[in-house]
PDB file of N, CA and C in Angstrom:
ATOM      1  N   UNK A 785     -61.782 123.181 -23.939  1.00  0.00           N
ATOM      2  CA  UNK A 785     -60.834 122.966 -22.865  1.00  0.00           C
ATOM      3  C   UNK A 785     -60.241 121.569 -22.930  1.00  0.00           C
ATOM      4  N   UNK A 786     -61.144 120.996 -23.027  1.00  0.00           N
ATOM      5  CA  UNK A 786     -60.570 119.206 -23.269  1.00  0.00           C
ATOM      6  C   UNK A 786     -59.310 119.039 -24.437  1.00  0.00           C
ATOM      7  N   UNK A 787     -59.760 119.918 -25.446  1.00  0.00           N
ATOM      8  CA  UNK A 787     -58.728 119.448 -26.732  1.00  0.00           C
ATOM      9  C   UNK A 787     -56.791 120.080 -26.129  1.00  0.00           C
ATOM     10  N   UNK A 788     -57.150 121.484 -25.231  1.00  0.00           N
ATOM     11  CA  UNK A 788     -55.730 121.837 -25.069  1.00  0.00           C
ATOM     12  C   UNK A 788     -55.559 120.664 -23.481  1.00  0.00           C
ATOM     13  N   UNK A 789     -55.891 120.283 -23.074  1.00  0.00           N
ATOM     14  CA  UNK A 789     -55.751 119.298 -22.149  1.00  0.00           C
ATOM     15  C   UNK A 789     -55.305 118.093 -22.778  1.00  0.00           C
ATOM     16  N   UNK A 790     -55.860 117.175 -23.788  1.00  0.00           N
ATOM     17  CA  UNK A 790     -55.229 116.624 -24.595  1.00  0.00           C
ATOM     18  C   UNK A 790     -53.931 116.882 -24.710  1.00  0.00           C
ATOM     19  N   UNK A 791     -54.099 117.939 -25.476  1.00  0.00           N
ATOM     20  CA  UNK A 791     -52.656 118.265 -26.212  1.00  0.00           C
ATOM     21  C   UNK A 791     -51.437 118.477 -25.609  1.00  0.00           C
ATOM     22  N   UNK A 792     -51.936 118.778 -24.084  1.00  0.00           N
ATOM     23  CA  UNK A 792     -50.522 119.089 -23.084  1.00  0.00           C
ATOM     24  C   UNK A 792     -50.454 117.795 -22.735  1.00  0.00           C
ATOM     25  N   UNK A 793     -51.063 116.518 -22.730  1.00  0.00           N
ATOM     26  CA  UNK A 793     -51.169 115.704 -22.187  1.00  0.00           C
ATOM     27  C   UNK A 793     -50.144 114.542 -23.721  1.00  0.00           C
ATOM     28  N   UNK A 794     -50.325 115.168 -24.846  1.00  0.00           N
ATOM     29  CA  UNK A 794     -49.489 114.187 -25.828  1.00  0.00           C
ATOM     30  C   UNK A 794     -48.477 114.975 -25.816  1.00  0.00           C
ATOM     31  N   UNK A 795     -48.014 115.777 -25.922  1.00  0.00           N
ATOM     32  CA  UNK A 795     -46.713 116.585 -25.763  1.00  0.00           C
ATOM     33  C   UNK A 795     -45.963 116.215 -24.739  1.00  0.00           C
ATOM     34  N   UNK A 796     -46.185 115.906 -23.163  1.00  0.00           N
ATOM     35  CA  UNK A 796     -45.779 115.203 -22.126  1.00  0.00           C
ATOM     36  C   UNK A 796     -45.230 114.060 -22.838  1.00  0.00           C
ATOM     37  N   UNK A 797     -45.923 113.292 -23.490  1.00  0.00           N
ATOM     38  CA  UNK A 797     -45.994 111.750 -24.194  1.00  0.00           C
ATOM     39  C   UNK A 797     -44.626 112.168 -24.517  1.00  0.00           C
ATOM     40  N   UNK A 798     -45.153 112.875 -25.382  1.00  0.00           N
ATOM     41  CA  UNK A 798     -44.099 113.117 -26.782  1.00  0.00           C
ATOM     42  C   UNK A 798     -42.562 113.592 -26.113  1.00  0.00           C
ATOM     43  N   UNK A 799     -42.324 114.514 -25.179  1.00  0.00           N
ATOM     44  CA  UNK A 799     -41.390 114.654 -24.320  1.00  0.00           C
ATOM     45  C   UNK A 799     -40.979 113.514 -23.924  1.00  0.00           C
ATOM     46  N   UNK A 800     -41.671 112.522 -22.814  1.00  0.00           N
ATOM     47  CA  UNK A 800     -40.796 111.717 -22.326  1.00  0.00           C
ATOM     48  C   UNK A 800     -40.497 110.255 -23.148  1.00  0.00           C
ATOM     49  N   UNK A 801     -41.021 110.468 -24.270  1.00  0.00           N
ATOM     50  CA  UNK A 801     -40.687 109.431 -25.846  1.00  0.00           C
ATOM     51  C   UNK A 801     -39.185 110.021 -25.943  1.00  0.00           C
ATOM     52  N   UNK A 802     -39.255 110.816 -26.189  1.00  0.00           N
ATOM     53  CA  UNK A 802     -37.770 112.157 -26.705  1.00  0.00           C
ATOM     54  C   UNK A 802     -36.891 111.764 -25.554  1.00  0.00           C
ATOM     55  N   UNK A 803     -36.874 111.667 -24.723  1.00  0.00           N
ATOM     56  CA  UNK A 803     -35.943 112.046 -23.339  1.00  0.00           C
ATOM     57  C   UNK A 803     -35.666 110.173 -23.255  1.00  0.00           C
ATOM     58  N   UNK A 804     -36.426 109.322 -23.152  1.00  0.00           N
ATOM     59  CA  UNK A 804     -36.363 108.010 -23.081  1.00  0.00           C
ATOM     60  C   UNK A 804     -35.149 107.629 -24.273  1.00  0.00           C
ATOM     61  N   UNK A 805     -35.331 108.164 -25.070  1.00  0.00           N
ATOM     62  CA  UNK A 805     -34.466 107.826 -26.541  1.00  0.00           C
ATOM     63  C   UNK A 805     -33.063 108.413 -27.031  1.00  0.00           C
ATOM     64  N   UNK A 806     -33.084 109.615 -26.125  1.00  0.00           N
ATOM     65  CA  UNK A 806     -31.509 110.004 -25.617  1.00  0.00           C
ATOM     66  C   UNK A 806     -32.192 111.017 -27.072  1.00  0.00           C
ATOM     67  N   UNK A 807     -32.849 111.489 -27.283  1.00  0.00           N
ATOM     68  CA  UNK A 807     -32.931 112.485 -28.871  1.00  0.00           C
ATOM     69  C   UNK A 807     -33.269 113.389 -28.400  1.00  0.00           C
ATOM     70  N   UNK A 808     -33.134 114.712 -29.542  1.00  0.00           N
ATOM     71  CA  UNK A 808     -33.699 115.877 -29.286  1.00  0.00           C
ATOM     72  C   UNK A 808     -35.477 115.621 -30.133  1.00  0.00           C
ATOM     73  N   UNK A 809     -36.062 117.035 -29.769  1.00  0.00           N
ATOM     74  CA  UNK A 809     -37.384 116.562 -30.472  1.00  0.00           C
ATOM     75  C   UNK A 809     -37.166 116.860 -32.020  1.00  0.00           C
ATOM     76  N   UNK A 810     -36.681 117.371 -32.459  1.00  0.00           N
ATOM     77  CA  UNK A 810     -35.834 117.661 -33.878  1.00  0.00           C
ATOM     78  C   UNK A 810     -36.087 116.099 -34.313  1.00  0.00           C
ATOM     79  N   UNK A 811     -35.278 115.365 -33.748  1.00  0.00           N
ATOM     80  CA  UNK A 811     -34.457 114.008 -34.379  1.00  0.00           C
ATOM     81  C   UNK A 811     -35.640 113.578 -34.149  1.00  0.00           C
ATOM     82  N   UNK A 812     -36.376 113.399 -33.202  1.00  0.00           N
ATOM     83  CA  UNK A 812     -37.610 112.646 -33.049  1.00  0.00           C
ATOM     84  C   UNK A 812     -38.508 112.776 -33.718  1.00  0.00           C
ATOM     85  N   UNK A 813     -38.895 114.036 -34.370  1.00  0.00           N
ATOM     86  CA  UNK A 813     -40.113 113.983 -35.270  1.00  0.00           C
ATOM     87  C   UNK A 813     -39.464 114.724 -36.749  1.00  0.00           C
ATOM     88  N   UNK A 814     -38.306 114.057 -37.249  1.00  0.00           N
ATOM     89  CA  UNK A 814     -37.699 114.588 -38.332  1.00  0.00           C
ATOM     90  C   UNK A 814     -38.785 114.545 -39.211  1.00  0.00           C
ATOM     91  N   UNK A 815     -39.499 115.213 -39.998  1.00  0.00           N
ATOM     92  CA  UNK A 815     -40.504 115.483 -40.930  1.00  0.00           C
ATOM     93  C   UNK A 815     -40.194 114.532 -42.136  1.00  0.00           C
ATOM     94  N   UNK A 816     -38.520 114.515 -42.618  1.00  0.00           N
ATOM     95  CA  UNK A 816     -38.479 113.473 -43.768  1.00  0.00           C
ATOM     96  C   UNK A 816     -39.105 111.872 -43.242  1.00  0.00           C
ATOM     97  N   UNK A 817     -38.427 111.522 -42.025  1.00  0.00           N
ATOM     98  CA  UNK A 817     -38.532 110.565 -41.662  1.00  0.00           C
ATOM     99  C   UNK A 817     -40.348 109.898 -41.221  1.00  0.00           C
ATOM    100  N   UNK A 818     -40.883 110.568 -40.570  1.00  0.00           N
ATOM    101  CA  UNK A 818     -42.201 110.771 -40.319  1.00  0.00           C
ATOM    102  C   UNK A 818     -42.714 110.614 -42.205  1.00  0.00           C
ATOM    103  N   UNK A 819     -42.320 111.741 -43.016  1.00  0.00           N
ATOM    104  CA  UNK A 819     -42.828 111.170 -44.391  1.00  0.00           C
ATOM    105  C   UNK A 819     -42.924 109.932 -44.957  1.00  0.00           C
ATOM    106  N   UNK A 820     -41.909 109.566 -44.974  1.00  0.00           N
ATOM    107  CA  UNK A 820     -41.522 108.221 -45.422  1.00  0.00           C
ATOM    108  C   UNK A 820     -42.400 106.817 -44.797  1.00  0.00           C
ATOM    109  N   UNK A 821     -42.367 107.161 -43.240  1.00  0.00           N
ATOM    110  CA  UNK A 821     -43.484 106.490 -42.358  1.00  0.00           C
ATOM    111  C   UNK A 821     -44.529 106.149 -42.527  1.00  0.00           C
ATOM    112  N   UNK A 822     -45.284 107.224 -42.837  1.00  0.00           N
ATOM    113  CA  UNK A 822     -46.446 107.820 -43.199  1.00  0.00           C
ATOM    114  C   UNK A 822     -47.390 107.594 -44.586  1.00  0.00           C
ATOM    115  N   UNK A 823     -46.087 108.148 -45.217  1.00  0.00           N
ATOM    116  CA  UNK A 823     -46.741 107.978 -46.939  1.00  0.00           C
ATOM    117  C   UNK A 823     -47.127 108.838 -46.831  1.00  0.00           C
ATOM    118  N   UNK A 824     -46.941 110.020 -46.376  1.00  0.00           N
ATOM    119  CA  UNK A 824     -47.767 111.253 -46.503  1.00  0.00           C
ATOM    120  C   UNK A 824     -46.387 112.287 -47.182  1.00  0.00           C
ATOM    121  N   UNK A 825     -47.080 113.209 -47.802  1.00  0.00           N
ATOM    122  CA  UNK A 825     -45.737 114.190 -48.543  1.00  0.00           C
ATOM    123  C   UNK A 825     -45.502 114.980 -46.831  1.00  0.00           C
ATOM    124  N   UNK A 826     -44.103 115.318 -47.716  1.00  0.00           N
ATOM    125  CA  UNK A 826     -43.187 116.017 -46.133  1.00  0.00           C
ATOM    126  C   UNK A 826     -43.722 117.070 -45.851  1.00  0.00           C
ATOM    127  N   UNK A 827     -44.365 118.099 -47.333  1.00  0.00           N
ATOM    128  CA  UNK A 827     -44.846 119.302 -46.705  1.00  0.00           C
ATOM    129  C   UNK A 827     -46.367 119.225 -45.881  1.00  0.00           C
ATOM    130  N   UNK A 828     -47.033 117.734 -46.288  1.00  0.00           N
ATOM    131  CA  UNK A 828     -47.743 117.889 -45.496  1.00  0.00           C
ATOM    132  C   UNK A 828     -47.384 117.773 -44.072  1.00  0.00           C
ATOM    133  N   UNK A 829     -46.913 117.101 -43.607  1.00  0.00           N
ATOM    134  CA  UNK A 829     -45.979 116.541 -42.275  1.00  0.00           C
ATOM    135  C   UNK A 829     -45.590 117.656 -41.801  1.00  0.00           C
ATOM    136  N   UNK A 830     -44.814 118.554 -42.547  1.00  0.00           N
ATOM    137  CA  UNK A 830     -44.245 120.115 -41.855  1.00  0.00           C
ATOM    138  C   UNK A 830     -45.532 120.629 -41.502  1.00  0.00           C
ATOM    139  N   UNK A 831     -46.369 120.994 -42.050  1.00  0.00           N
ATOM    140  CA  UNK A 831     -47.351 121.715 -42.167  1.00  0.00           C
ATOM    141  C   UNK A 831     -48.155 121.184 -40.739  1.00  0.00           C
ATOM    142  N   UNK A 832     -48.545 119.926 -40.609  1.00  0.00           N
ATOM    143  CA  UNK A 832     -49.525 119.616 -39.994  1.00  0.00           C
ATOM    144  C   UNK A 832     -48.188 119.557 -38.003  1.00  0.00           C
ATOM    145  N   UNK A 833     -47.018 119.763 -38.147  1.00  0.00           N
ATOM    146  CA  UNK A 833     -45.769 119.715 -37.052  1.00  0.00           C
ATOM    147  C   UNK A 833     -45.825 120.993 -36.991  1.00  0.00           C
ATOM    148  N   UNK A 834     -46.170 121.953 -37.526  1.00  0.00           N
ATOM    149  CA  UNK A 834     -46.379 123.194 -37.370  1.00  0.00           C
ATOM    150  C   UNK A 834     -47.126 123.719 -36.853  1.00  0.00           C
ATOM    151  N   UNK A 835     -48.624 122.617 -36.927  1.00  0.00           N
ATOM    152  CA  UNK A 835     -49.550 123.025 -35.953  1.00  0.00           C
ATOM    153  C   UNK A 835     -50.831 123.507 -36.870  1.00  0.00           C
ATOM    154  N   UNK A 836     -50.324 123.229 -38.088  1.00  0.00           N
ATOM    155  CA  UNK A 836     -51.684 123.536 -39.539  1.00  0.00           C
ATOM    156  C   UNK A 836     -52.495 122.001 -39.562  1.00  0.00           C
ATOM    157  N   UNK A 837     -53.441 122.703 -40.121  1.00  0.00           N
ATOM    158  CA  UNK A 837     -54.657 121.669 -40.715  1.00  0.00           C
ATOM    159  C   UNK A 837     -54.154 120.819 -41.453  1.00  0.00           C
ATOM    160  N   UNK A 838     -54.924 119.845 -41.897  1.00  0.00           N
ATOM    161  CA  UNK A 838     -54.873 118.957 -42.821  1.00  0.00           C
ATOM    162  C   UNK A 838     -55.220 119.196 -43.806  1.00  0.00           C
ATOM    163  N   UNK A 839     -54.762 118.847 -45.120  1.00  0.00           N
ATOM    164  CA  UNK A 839     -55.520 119.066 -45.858  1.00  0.00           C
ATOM    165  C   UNK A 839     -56.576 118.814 -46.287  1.00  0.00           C
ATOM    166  N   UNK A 840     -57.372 119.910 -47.369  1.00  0.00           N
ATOM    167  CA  UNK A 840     -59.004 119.666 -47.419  1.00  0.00           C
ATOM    168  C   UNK A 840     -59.126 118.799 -48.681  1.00  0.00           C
ATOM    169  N   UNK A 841     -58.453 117.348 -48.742  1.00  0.00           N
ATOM    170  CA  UNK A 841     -58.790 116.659 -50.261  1.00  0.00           C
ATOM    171  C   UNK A 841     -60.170 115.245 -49.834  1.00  0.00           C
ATOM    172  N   UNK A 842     -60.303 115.036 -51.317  1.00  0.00           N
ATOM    173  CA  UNK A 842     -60.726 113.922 -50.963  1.00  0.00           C
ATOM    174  C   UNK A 842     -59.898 112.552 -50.547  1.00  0.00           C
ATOM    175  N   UNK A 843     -60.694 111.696 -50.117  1.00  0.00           N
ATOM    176  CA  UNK A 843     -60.153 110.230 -50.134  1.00  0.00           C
ATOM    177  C   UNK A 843     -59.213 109.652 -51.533  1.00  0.00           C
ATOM    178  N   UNK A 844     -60.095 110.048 -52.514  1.00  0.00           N
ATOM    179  CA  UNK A 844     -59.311 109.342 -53.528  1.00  0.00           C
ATOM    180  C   UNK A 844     -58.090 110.235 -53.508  1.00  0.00           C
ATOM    181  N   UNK A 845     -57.939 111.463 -53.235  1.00  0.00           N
ATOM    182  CA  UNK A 845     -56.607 112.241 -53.529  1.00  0.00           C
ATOM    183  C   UNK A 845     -56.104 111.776 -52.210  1.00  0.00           C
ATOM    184  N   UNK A 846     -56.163 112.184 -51.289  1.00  0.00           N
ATOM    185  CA  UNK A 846     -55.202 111.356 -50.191  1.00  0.00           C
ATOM    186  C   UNK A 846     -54.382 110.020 -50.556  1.00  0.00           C
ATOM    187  N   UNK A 847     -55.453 109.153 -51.193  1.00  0.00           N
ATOM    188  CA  UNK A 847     -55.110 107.494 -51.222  1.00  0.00           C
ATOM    189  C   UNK A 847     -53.971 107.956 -52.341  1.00  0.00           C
ATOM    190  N   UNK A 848     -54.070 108.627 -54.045  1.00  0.00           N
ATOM    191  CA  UNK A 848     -53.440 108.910 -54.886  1.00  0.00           C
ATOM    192  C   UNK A 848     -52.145 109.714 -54.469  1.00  0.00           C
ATOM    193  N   UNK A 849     -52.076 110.391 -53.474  1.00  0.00           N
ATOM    194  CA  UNK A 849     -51.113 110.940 -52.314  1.00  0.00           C
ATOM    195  C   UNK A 849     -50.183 110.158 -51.684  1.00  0.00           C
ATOM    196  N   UNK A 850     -50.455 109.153 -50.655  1.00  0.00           N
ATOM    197  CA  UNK A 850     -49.760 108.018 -50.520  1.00  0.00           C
ATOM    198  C   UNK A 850     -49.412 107.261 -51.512  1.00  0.00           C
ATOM    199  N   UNK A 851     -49.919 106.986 -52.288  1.00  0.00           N
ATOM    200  CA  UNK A 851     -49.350 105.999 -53.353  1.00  0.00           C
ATOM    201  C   UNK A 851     -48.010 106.293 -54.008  1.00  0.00           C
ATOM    202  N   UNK A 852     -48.023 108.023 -54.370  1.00  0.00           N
ATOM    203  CA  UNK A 852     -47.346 108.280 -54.703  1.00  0.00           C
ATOM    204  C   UNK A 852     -46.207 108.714 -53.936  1.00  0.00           C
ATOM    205  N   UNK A 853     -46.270 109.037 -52.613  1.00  0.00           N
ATOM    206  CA  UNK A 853     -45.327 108.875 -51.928  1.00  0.00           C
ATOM    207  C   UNK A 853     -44.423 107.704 -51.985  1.00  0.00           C
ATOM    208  N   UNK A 854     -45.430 106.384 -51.823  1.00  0.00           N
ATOM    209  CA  UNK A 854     -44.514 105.081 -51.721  1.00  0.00           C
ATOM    210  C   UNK A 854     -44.072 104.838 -52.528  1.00  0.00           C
ATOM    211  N   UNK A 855     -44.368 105.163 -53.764  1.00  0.00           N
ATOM    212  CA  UNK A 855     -43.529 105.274 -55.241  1.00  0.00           C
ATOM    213  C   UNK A 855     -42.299 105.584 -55.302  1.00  0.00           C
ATOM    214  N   UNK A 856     -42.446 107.216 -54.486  1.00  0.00           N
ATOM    215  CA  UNK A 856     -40.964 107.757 -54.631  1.00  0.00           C
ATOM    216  C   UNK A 856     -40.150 107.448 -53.648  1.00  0.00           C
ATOM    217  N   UNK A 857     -40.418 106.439 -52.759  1.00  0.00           N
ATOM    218  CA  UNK A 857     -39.490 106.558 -51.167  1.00  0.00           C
ATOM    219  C   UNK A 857     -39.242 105.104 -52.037  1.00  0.00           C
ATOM    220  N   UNK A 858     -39.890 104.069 -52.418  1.00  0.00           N
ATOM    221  CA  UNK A 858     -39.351 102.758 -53.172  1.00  0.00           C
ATOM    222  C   UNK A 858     -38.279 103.161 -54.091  1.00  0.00           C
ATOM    223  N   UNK A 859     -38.495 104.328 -55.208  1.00  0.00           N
ATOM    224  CA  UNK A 859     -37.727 104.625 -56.452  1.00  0.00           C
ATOM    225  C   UNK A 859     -36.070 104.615 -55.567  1.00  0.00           C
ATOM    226  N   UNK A 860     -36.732 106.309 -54.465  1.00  0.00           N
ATOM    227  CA  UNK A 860     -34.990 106.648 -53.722  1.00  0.00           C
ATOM    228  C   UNK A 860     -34.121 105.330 -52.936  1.00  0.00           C
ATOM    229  N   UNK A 861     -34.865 104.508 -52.823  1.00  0.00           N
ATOM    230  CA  UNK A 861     -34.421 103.531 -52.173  1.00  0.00           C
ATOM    231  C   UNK A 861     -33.357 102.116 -53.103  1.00  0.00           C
ATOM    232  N   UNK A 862     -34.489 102.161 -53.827  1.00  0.00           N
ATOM    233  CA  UNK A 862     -34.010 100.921 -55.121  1.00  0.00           C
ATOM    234  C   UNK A 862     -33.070 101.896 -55.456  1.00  0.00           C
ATOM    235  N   UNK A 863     -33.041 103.172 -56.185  1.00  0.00           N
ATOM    236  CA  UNK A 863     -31.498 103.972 -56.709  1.00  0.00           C
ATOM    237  C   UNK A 863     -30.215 104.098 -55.433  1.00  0.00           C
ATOM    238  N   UNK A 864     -30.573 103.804 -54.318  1.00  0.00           N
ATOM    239  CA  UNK A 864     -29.276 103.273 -53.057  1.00  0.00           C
ATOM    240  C   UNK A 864     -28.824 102.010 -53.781  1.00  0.00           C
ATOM    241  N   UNK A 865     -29.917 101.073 -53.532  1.00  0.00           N
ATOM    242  CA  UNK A 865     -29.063  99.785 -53.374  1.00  0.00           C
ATOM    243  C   UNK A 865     -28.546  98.987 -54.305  1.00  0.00           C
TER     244      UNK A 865
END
């Protein structure tokens, strides 16, 4: 009972974050953007905005996960400017 109490209780959050910022919740939790944030891959981000688990890796694959995220959000970035 506590955890869906929580959860109505960050969603409120998360609503009046959204409504404070003039955004829809779309724009607010854009999954690319949250990636990039994060260092986490987007499908994990969809996945886990969807309301899925996390994934079941280890530490070193997580850490090898981010890394390589920041790799490629540095690469797309340096090929902008």
């Amino acid at each position: 009972m506590e955890s869906q109490t929580s959860l109505a209780r960050t969603v409120r959050r998360l609503d009046r974050a959204v409504e404070d910022q003039g955004l829809t919740r779309a724009q607010f939790l854009d999954p690319s953007v949250l990636a990039a944030t994060t260092a986490l891959p987007e499908s994990v981000v969809r996945q886990l905005l969807a309301g899925g688990r996390p994934p079941d890796d280890t530490v070193s694959e997580r850490v090898r996960g981010r890394i390589k995220a920041l790799s490629d959000a540095s690469c797309v970035a340096t090929a902008r400017s």
